[in-house]
Tab-separated table of N, CA and C in Angstrom:
chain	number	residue	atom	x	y	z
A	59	UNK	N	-1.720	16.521	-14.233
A	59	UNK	CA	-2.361	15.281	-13.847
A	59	UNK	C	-1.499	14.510	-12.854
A	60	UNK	N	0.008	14.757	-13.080
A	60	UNK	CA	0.656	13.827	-12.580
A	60	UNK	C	0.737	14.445	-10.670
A	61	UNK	N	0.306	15.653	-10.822
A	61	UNK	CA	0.333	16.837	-9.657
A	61	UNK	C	-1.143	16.382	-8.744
A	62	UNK	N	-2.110	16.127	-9.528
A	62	UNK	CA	-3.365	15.490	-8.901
A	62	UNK	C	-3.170	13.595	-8.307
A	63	UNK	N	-2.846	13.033	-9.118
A	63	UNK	CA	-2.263	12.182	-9.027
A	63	UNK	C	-1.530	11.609	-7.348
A	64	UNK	N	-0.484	12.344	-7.479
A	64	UNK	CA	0.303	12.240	-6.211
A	64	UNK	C	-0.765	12.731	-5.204
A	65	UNK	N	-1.478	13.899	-5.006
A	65	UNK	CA	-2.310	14.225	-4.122
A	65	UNK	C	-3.253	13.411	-3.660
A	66	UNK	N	-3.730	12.622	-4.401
A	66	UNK	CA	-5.244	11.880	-4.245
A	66	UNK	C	-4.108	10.539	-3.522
A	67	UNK	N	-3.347	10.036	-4.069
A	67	UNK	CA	-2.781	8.581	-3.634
A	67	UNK	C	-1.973	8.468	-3.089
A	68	UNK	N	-1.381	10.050	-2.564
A	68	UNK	CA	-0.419	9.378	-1.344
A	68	UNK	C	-0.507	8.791	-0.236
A	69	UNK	N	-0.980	9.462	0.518
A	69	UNK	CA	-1.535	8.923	2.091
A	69	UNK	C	-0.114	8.854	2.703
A	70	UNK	N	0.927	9.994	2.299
A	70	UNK	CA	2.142	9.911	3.829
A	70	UNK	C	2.545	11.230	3.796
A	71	UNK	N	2.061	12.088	2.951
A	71	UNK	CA	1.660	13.889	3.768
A	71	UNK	C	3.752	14.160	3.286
A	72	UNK	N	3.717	15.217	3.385
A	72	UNK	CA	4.717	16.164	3.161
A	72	UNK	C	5.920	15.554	3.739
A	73	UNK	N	7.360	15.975	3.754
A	73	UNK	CA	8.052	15.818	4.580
A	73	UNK	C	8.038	16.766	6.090
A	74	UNK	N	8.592	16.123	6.822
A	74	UNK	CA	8.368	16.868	8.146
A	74	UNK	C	9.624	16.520	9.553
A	75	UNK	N	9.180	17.275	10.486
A	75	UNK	CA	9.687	16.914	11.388
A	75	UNK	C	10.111	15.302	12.162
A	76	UNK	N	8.915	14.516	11.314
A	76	UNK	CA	8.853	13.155	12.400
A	76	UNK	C	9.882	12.134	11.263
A	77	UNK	N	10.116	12.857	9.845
A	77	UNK	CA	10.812	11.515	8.894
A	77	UNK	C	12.857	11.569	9.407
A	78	UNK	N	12.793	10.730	9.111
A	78	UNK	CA	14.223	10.572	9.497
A	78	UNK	C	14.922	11.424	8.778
A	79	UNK	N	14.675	11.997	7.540
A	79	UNK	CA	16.158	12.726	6.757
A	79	UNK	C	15.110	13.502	5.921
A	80	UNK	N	15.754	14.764	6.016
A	80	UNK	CA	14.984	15.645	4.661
A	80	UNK	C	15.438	15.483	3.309
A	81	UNK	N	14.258	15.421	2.359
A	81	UNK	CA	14.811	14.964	0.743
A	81	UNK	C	14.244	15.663	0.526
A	82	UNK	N	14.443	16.444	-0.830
A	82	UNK	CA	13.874	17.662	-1.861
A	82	UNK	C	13.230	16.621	-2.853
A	83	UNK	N	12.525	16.049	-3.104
A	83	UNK	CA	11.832	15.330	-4.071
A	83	UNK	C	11.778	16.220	-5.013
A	84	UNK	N	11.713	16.991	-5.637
A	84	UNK	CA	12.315	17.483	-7.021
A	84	UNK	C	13.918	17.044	-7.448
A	85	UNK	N	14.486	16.617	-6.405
A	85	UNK	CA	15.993	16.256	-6.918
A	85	UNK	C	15.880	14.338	-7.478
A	86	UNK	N	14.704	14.262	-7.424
A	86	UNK	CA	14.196	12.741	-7.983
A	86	UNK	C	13.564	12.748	-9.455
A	87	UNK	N	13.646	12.120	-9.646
A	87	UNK	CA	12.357	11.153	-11.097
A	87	UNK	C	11.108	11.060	-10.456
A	88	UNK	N	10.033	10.765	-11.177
A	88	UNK	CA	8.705	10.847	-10.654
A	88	UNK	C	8.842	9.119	-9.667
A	89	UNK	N	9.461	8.090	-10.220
A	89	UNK	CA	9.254	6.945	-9.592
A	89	UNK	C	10.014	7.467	-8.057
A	90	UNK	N	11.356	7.429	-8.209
A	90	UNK	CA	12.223	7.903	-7.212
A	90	UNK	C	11.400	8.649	-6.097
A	91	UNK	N	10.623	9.372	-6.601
A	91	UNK	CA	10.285	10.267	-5.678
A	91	UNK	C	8.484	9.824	-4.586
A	92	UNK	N	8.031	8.512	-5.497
A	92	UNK	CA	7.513	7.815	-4.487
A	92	UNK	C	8.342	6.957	-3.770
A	93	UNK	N	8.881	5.983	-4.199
A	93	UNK	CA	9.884	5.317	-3.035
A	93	UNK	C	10.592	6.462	-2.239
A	94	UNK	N	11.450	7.358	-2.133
A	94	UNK	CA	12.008	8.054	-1.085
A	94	UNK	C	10.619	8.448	0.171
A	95	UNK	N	9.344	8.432	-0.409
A	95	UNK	CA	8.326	8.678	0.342
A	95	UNK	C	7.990	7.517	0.907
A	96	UNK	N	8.121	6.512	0.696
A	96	UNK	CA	7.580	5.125	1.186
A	96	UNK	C	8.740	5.124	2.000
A	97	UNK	N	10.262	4.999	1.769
A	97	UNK	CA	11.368	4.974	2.329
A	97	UNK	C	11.301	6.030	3.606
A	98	UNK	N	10.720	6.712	3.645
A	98	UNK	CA	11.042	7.890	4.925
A	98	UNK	C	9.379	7.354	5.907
A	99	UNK	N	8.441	7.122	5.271
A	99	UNK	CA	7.496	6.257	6.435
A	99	UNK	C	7.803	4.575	7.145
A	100	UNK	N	8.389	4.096	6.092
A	100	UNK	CA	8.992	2.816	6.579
A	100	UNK	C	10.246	2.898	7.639
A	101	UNK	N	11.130	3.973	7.336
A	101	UNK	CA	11.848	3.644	8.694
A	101	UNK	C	11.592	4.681	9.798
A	102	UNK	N	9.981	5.048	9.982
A	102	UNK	CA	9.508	5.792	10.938
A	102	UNK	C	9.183	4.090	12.104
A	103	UNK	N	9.342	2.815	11.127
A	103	UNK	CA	9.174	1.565	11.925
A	103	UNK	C	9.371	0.693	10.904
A	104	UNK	N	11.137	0.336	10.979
A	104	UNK	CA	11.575	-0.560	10.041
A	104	UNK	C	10.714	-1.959	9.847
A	105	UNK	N	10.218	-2.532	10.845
A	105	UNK	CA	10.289	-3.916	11.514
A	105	UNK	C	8.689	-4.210	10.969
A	106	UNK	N	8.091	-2.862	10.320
A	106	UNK	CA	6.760	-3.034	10.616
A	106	UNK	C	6.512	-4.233	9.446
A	107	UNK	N	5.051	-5.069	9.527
A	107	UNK	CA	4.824	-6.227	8.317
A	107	UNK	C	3.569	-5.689	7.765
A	108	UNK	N	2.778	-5.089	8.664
A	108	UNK	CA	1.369	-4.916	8.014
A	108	UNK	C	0.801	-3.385	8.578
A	109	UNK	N	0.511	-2.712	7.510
A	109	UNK	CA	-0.081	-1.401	8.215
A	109	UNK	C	-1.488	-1.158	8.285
A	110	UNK	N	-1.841	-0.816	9.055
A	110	UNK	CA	-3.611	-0.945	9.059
A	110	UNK	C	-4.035	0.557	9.074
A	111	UNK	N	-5.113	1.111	8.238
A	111	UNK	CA	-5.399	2.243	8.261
A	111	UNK	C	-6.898	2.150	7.302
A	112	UNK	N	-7.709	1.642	8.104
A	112	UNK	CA	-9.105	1.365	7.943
A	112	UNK	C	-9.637	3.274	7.425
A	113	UNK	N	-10.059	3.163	6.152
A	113	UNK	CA	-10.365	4.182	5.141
A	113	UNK	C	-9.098	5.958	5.413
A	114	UNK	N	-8.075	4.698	5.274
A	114	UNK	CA	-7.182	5.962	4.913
A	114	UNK	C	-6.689	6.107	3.384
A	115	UNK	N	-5.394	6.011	3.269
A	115	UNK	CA	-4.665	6.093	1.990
A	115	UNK	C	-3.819	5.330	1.745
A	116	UNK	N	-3.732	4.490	1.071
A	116	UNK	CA	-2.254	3.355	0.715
A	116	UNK	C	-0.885	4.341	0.502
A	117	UNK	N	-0.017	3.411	0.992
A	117	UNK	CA	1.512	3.927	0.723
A	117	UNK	C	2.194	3.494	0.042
A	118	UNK	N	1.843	4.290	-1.257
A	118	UNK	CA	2.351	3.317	-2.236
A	118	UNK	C	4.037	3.715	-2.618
A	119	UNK	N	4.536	2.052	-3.345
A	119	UNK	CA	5.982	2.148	-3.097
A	119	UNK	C	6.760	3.011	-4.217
A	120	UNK	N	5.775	3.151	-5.459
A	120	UNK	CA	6.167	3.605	-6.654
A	120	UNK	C	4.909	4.283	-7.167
A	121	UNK	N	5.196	5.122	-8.164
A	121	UNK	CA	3.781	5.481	-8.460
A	121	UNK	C	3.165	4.789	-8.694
A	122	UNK	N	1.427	5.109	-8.351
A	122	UNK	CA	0.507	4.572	-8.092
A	122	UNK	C	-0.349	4.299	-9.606
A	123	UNK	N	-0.951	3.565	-10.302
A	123	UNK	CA	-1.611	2.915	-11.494
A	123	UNK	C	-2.608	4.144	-11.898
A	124	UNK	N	-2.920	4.377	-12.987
A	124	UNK	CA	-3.663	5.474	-13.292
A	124	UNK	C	-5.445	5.458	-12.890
A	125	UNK	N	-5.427	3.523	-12.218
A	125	UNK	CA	-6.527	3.631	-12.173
A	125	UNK	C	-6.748	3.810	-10.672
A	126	UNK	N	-5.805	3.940	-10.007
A	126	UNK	CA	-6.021	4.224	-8.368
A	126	UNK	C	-6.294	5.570	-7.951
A	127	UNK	N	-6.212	6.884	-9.513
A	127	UNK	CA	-7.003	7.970	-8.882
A	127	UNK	C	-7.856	8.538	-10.013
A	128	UNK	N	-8.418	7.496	-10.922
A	128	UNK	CA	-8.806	7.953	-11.831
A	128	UNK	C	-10.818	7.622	-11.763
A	129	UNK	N	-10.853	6.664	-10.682
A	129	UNK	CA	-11.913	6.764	-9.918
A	129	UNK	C	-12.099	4.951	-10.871
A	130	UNK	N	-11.290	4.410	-11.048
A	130	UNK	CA	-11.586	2.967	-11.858
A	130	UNK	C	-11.730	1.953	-10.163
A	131	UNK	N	-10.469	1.860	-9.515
A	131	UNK	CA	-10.188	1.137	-8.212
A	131	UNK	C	-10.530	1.989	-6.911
A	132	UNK	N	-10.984	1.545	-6.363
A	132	UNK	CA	-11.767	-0.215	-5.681
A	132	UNK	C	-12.716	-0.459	-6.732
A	133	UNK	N	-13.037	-1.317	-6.990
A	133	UNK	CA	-14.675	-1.071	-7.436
A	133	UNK	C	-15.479	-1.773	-6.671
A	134	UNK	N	-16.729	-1.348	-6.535
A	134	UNK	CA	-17.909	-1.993	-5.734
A	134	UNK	C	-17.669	-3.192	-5.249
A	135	UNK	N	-17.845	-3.092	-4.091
A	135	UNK	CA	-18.632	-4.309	-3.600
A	135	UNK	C	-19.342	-5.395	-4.141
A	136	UNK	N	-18.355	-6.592	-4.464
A	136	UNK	CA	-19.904	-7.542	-5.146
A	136	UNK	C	-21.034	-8.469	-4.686
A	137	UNK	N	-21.076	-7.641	-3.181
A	137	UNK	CA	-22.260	-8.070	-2.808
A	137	UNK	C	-23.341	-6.674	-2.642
A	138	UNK	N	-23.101	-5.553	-1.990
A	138	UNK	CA	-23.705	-5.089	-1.403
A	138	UNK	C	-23.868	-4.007	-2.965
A	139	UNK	N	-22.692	-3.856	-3.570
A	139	UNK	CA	-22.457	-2.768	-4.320
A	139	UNK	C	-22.083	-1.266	-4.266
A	140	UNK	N	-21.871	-1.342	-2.337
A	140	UNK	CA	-21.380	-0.218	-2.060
A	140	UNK	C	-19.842	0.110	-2.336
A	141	UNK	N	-19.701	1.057	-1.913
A	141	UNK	CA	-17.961	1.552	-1.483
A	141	UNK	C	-17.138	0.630	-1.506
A	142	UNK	N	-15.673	0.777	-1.540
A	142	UNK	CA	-15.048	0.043	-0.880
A	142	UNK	C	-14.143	0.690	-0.118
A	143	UNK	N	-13.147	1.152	0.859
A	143	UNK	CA	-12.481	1.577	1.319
A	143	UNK	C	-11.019	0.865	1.688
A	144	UNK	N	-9.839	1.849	1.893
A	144	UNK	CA	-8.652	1.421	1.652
A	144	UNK	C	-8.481	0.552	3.145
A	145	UNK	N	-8.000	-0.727	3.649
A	145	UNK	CA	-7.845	-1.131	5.156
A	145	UNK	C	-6.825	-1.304	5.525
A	146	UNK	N	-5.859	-2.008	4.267
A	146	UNK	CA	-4.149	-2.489	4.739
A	146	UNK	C	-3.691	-2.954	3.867
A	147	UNK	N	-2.416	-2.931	4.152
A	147	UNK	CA	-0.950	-3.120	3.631
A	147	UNK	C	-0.362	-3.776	3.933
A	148	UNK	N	0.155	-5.017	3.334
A	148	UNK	CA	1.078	-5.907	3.226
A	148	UNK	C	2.534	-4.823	3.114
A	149	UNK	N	3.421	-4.838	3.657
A	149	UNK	CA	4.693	-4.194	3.975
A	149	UNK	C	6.089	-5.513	3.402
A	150	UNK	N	6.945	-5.015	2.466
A	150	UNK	CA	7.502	-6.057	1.708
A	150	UNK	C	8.391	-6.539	3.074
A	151	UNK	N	8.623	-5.982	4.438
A	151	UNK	CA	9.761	-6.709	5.228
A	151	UNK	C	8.617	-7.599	5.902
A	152	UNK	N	7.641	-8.053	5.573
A	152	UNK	CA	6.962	-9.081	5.815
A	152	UNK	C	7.450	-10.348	5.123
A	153	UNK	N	7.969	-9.999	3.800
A	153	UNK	CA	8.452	-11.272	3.112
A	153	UNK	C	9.632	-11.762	3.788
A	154	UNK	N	11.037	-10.506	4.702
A	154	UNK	CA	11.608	-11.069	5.001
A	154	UNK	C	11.409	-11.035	6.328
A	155	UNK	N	10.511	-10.948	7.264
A	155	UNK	CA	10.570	-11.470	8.375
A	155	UNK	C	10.019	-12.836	8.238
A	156	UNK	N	9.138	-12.979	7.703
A	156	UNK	CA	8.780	-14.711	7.148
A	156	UNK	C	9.955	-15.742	6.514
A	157	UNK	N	10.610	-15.159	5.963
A	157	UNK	CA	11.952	-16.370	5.622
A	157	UNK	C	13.026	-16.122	6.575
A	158	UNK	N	12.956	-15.174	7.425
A	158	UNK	CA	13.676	-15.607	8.533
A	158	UNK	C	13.751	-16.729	9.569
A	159	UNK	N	12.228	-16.473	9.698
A	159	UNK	CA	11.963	-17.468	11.110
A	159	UNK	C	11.119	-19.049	10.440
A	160	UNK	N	11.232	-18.724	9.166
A	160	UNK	CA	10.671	-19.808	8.411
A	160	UNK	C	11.644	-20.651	7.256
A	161	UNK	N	13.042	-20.502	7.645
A	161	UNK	CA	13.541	-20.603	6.300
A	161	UNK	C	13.132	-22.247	5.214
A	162	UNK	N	13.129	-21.682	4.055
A	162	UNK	CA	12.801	-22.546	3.633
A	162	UNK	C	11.254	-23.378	3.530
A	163	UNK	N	10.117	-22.636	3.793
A	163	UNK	CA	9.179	-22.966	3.778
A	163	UNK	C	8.714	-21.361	2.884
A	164	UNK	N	9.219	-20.895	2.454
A	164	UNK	CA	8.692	-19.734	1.282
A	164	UNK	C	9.377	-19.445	0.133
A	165	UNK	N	8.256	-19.190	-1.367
A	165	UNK	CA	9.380	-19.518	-2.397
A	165	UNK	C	10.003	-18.484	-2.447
A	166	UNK	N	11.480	-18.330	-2.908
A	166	UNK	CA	12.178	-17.446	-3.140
A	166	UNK	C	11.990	-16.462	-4.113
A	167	UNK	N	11.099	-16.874	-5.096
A	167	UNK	CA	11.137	-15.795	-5.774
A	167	UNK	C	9.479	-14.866	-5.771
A	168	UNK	N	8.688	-14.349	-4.593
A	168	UNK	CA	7.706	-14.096	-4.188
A	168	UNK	C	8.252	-12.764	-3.757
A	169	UNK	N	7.930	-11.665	-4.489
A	169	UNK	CA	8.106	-10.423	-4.089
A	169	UNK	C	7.157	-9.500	-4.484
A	170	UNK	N	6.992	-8.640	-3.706
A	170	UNK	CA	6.188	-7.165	-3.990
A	170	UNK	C	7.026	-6.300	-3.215
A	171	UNK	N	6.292	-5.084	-3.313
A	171	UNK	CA	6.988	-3.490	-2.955
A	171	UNK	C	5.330	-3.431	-2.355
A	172	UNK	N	3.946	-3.180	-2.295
A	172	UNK	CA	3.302	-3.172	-1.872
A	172	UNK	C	1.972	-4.268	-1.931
A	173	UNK	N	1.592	-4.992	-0.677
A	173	UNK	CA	-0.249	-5.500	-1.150
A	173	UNK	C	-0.814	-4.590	-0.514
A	174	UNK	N	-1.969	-3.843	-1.849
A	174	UNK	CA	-2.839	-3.148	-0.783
A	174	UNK	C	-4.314	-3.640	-0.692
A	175	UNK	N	-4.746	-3.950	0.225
A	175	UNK	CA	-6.343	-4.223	0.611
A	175	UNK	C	-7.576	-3.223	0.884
A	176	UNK	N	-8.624	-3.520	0.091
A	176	UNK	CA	-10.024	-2.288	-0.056
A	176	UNK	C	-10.981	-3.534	0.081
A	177	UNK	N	-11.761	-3.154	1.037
A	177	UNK	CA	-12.856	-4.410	1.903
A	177	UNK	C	-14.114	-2.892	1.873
A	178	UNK	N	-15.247	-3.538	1.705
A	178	UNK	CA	-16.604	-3.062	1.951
A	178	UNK	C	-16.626	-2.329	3.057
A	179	UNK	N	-16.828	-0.801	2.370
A	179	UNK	CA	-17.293	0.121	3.442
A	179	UNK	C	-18.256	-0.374	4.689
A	180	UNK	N	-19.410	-0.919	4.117
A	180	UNK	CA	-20.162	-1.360	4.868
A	180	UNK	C	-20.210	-2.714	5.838
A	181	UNK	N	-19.071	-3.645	5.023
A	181	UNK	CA	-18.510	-4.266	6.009
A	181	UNK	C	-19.834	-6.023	5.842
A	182	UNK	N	-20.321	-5.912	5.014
A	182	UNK	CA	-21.729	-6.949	4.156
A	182	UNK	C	-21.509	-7.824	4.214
A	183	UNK	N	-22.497	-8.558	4.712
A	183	UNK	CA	-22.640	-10.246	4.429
A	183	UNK	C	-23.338	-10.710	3.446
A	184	UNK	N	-23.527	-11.765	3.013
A	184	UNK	CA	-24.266	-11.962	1.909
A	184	UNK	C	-25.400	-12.421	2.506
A	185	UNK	N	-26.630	-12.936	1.403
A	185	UNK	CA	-28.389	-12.864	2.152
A	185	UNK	C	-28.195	-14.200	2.876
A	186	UNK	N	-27.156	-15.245	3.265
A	186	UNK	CA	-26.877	-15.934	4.308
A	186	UNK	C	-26.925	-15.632	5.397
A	187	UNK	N	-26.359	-14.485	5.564
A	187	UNK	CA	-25.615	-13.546	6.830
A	187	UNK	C	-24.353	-14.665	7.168
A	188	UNK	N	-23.669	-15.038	6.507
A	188	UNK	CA	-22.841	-15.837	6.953
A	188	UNK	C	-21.469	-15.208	5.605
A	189	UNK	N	-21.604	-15.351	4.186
A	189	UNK	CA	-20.739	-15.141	3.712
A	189	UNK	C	-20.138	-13.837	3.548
A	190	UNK	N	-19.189	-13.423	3.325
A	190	UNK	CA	-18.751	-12.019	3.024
A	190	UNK	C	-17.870	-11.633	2.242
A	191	UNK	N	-17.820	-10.212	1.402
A	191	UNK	CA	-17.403	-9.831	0.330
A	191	UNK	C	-16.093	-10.260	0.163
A	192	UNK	N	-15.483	-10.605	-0.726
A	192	UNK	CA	-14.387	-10.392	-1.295
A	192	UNK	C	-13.954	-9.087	-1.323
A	193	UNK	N	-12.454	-9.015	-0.949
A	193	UNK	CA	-11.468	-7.643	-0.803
A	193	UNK	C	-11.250	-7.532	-1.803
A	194	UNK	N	-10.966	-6.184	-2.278
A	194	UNK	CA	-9.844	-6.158	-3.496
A	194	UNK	C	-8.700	-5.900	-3.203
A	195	UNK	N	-7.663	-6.344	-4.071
A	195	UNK	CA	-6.429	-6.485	-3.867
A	195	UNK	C	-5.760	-6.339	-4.847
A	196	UNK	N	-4.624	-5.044	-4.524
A	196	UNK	CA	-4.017	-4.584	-5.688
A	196	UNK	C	-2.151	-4.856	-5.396
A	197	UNK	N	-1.724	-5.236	-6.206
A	197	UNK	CA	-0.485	-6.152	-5.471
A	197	UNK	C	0.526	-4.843	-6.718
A	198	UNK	N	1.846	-4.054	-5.903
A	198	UNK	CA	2.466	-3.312	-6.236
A	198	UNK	C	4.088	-3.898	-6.455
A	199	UNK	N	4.331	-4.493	-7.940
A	199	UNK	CA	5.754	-4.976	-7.971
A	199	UNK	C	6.853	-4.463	-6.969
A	200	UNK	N	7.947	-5.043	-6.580
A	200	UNK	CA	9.239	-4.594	-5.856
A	200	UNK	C	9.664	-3.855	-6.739
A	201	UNK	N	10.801	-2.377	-6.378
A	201	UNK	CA	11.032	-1.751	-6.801
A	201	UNK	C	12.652	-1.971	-7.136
C-alpha cells in the first residue's frame, strides 16, 4: 500500500539527471524519503514561493495523508459537484521570503512544509454567474 501510495502522490518522478545529487531512497525512513524528494525539486529553484501545475500532482514534503490516495481528497465541488483538480502550492520559502522584505508584519510562529490547492475542474460559477467555488486546501505541517 505504502508502494501505491508513493506512486499515486508523488508528482516529482524518479531521480534523474536534472536533480542536484543522487540519493538511494532506500537508505531513508519512509518520511525521510519524501522530504529528500521535495529537497531535490526545491533546489532545482531554491527561491521558488508558489508552484503552479494546473491538474498535475502535489509535492508533497512528507508523506502524503492516507486520504490523498485513498480517493477521500479533493472532494467535489460544492457547487457544480464535479472534480476537483490539483492547481498549486504554497512553497514554505514563501514564509521566508515574506519576513524578509516584511519584517515584522508576519507572525512568527506560522509554518508549513506544504499548502496544497484543488479548485474545480470545471472552473464553476454559481447560478449568479458571479460567485465561485471554494478551493480545497490541504495545509502539510513543517518538517
Amino acid at each position: 500500500a505504502e508502494a501505491d501510495a508513493e506512486e499515486a502522490a508523488d508528482g516529482v518522478g524518479g531521480g534523474g539527471a536534472g536533480d542536484a545529487f543522487e540519493v538511494d531512497d532506500d537508505d531513508f525512513g519512509a518520511g525521510d524519503k519524501w522530504f529528500m524528494k521535495f529537497q531535490r525539486r526545491l533546489d532545482r529553484s531554491p527561491r521558488q514561493v508558489v508552484r503552479y501545475s494546473w491538474g498535475g500532482r502535489p509535492l508533497w514534503i512528507s508523506e502524503p495523508p492516507e486520504e490523498s490516495w485513498n480517493g477521500a481528497w479533493p472532494p467535489p465541488c460544492g457547487l457544480c459537484h464535479g472534480r476537483r483538480v490539483f492547481e498549486l502550492q504554497l512553497m514554505p520559502t514563501l514564509l521566508y521570503e515574506v519576513r524578509q522584505r516584511c519584517p515584522g508584519h508576519m507572525d512568527a510562529d506560522i509554518e508549513w512544509g506544504a499548502v496544497l490547492v484543488y479548485s474545480c475542474a470545471a472552473d464553476c460559477t454559481g447560478p449568479d454567474g458571479v460567485a465561485t467555488c471554494a478551493e480545497f486546501v490541504v495545509v502539510q505541517p513543517a518538517v
